[in-house]
Coordinates of C-alpha atoms and ligand atoms in Angstrom, one line a residue:
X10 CA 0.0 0.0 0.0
X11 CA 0.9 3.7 -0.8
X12 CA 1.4 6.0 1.6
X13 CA -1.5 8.1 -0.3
X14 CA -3.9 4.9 -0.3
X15 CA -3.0 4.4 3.5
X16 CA -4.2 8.3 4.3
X17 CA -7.2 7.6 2.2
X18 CA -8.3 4.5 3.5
X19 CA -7.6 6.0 7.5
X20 CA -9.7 9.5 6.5
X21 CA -12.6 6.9 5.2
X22 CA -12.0 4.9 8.4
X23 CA -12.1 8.3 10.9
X24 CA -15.2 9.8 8.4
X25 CA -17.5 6.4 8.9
X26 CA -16.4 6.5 12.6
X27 CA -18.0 10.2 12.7
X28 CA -15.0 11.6 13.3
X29 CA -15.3 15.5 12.7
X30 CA -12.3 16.5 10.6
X31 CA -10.9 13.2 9.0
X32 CA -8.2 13.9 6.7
X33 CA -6.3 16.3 8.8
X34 CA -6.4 13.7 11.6
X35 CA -5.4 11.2 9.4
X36 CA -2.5 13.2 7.8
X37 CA -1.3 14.2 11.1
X38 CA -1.1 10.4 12.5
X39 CA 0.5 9.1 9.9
X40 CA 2.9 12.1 9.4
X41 CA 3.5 11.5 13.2
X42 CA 4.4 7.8 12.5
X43 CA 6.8 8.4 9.5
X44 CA 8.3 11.1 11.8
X45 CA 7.5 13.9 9.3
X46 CA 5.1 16.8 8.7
X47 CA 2.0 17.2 7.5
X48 CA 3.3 19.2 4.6
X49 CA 6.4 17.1 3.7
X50 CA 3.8 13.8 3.7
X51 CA 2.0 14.7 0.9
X52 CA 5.7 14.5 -1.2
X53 CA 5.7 11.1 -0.1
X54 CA 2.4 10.2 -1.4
X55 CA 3.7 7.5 -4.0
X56 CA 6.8 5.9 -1.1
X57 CA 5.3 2.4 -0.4
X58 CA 3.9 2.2 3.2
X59 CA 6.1 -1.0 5.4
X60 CA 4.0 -3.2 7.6
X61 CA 5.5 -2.0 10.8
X62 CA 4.2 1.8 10.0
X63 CA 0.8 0.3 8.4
X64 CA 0.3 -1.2 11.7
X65 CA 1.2 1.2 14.2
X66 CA -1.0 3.5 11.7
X67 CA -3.8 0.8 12.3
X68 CA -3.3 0.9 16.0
X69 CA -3.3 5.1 16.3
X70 CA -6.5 5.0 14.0
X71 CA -7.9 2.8 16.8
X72 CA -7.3 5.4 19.4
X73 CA -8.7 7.9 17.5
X74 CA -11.9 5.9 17.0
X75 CA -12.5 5.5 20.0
X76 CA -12.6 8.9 20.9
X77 CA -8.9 10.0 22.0
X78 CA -8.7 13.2 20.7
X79 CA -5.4 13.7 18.4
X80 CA -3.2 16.0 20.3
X81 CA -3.6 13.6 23.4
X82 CA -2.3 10.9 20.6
X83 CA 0.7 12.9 19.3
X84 CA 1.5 14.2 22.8
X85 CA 1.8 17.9 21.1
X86 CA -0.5 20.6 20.3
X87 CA 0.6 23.8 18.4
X88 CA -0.3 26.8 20.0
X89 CA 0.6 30.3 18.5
X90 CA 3.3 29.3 16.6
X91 CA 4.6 26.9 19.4
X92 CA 4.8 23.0 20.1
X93 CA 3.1 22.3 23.2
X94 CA 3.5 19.0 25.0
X95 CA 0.1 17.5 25.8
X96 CA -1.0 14.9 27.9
X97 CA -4.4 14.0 29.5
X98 CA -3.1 15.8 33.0
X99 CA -3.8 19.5 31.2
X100 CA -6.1 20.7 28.7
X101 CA -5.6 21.1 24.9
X102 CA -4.8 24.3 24.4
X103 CA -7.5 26.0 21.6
X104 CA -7.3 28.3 18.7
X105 CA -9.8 30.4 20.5
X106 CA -7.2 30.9 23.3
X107 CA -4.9 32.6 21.5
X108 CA -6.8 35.6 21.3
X109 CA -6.4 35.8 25.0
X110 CA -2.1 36.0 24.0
X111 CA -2.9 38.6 21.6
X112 CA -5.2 40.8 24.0
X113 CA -2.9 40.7 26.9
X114 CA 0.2 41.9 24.6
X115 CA -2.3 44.7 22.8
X116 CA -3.1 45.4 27.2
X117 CA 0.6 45.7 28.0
X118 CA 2.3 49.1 26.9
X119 CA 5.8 48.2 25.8
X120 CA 8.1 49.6 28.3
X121 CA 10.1 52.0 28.1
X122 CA 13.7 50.3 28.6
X123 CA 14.6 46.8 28.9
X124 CA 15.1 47.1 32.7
X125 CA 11.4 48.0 33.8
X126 CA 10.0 45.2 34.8
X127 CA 6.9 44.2 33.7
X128 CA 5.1 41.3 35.9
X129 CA 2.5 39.4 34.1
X130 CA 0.4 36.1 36.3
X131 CA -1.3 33.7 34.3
X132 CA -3.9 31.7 36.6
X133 CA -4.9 28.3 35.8
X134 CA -2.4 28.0 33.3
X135 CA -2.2 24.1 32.3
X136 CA 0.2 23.3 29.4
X137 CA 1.6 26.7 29.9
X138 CA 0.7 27.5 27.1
X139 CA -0.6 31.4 27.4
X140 CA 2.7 32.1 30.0
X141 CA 4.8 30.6 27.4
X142 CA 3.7 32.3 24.6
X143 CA 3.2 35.9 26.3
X144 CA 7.4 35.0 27.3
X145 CA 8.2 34.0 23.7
X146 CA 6.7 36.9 22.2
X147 CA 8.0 39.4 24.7
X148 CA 10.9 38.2 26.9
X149 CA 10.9 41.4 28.6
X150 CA 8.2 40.3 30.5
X151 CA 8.6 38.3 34.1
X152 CA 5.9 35.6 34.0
X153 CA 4.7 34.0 36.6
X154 CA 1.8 31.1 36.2
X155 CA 0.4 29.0 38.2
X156 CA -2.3 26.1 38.5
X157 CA -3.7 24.2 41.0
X158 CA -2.4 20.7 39.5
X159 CA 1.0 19.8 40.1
X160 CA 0.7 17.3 37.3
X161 CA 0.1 20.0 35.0
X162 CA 2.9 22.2 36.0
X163 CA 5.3 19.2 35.5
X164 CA 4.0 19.7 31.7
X165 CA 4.2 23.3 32.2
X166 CA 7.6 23.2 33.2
X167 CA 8.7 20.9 30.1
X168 CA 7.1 22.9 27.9
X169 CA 9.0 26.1 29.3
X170 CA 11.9 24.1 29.1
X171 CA 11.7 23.0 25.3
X172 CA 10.0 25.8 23.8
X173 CA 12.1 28.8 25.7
X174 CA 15.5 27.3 26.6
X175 CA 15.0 27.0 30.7
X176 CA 12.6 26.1 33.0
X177 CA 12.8 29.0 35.1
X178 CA 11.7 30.9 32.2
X179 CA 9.0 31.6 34.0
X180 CA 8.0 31.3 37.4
X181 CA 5.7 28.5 38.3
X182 CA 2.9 28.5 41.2
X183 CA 1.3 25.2 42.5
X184 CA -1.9 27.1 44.2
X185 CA -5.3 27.9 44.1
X186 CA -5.8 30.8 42.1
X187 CA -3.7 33.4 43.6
X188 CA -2.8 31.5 46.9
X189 CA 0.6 31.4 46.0
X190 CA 1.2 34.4 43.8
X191 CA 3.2 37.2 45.3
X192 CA 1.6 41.1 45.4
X193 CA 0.6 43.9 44.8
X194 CA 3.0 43.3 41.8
X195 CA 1.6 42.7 38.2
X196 CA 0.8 44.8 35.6
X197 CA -1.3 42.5 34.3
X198 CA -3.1 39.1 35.2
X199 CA -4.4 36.5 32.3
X200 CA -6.2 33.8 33.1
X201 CA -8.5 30.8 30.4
X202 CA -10.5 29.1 34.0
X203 CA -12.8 26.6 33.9
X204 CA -15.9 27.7 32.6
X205 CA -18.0 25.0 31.4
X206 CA -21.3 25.6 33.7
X207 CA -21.6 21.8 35.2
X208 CA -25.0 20.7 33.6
X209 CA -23.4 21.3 29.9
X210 CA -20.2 18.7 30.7
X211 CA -22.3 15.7 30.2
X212 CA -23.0 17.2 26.2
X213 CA -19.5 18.2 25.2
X214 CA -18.0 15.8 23.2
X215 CA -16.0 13.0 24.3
X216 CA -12.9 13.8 23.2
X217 CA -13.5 17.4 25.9
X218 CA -14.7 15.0 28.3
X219 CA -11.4 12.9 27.6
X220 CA -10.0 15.8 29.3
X221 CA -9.2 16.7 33.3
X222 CA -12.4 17.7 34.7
X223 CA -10.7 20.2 37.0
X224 CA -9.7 22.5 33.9
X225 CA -13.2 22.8 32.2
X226 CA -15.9 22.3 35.4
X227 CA -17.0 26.1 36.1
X228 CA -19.7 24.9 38.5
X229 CA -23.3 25.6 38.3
X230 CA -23.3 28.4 35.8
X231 CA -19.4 28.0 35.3
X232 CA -18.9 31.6 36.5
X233 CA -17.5 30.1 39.9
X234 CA -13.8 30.9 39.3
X235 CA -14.4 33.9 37.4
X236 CA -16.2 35.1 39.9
X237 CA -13.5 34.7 42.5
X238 CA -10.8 35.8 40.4
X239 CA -12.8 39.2 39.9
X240 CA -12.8 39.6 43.7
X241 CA -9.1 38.9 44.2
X242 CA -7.6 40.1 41.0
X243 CA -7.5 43.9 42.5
X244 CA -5.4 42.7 45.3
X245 CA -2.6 41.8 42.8
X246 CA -2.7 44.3 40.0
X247 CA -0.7 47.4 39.8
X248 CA -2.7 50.6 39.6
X249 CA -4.4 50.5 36.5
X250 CA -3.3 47.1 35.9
X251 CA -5.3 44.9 33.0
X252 CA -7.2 41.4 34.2
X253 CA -7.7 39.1 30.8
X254 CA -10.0 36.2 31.0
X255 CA -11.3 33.8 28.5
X256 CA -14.7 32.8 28.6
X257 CA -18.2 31.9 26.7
X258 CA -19.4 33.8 24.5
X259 CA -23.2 33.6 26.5
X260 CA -20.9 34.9 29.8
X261 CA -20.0 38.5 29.0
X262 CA -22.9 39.5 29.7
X263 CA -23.3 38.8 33.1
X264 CA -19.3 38.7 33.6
X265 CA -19.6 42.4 32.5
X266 CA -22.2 43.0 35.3
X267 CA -19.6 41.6 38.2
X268 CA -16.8 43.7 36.9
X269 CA -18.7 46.5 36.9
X270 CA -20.1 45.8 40.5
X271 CA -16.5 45.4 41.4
X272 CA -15.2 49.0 39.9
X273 CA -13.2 47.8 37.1
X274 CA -13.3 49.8 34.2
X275 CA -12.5 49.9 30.3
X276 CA -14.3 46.7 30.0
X277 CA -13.4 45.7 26.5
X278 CA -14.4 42.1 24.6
X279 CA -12.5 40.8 21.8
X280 CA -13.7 37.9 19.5
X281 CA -12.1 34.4 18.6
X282 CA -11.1 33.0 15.2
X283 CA -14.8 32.5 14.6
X284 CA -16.0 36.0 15.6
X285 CA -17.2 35.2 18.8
X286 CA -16.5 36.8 21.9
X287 CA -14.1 35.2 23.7
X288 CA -11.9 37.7 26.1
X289 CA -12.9 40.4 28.1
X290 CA -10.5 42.7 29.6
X291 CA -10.7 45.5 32.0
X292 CA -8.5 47.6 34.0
X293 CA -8.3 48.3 37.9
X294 CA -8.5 52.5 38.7
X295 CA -5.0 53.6 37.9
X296 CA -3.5 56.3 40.3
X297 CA -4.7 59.5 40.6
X298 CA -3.5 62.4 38.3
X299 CA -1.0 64.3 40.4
X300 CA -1.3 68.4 40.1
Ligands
LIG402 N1 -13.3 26.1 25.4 C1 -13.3 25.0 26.2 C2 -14.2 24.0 25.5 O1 -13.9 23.5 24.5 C3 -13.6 25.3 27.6 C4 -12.3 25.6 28.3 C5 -12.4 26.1 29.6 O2 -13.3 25.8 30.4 N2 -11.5 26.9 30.0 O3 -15.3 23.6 26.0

């Protein structure tokens, strides 16, 4: 069998297992397997496939069908730009989610010199995969993340490791929310919680329920987190310091209610790949104009 015939026949296999997107999976498995790319594959198309590859091709098909999702297969995800290591201990990080990187740089005014430092938290962070890619795109910036899992900080801390050179990149948390996070001390604070509301777990697909409960359970109308990390953000953020969470699209409504209960201001919403909203941001008061 051709390499081509094997992708065709394993998209078929993933389409009549109702599998959502089955060509890319398929390309990606068996680009995985010949230790390639995606792209560089599709050269090989007419390279006969052996029977060691055809059946470890077999076997990762088999995972897939029954419901693995394929980063958790792989072990990597790419996240804006970036390989992230995955494993069922932290959540895949999205597409959506990188509109939370690119809101929190748009938040943070480039310093003036190198030596101002500019202190960034990201809460709940999983993977890593917002901390690392705020630190990638601007090393000027000291990040600290944290999570409550130490099994996802292990990840966290590989992933810090591989993708920026050193572990201590940036400085990792195991907490609750802000329980070990230093302050008053950051200019701005990022954070992708949980916010599936708990009745809505049981429909998500199983490849999201494949993944730690911990990272997506908001409770009953997954605002639980959010709501706390409203209350103790302010405690942490400089004057006039940004807080950037990712959420539902149905929740900025009501998450722009609490904030403004809670005196943030410049409450400002910015959409994901598919034009829904998916950040909000807003600012604690900054200090008061002198003169
Ligand atoms: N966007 C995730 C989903 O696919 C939810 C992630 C989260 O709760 N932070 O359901």
């Amino acid at each position: 069998m051709t390499i081509r015939e094997a992708r065709i026949q394993g998209a078929g296999r993933l389409k009549d297992g109702g599998i959502e997107t089955p060509s890319l999976d398929a390309s990606l498995l068996l680009a995985f397997i010949l230790k390639t790319t995606r792209d560089k594959l599709i050269l090989r198309d007419a390279e006969t496939l052996n029977e060691d590859a055809a059946r470890d091709f077999t076997h990762l098909l088999d995972r897939r069908l029954v419901g693995v999702c394929t980063a958790y297969i792989l072990g990597r995800k790419e996240f804006h730009g970036l390989d992230f290591t995955v494993t069922p201990d932290v959540l895949v990080p999205r597409p959506d989610t990188e509109t939370l990187v690119d809101a929190a740089l748009a938040a943070l005014p480039l310093p003036l010199t190198e030596d101002v430092p500019q202190p960034v938290l990201d809460l709940c962070t999983g993977s890593g995969a917002v901390a690392i890619a705020l630190k990638h795109e601007r090393p000027s910036l000291e990040v600290y993340a944290s999570d409550i899992s130490p099994k996802a900080l292990a990840i966290a801390r590989e992933n810090a490791r591989r993708l920026l050179g050193n572990a201590e990149a940036i400085h990792f948390l195991v907490g609750d929310l802000f329980n070990a996070a230093p302050y008053p001390l950051f200019s701005s604070i990022t954070a992708n919680p949980p916010y599936v509301a708990s009745g809505e777990i049981t429909g998500l697909t199983r490849e999201v329920r494949g993944e730690p409960l911990e990272a997506l359970d908001g409770g009953t109308d997954g605002l639980d987190l959010i709501r706390r990390i409203i209350a103790d953000a302010p405690a942490h953020l400089l004057p006039g310091g940004s807080l950037l969470m990712e959420a539902d699209p149905r929740q900025m409504a009501a998450i722009t209610l609490i904030l403004e209960k809670k005196e943030y201001r410049d409450i400002r919403i910015y959409q994901d790949l598919s034009g829904r909203d998916r950040v909000i941001e807003s600012r604690v008061p900054g200090c008061a104009q002198l003169g």
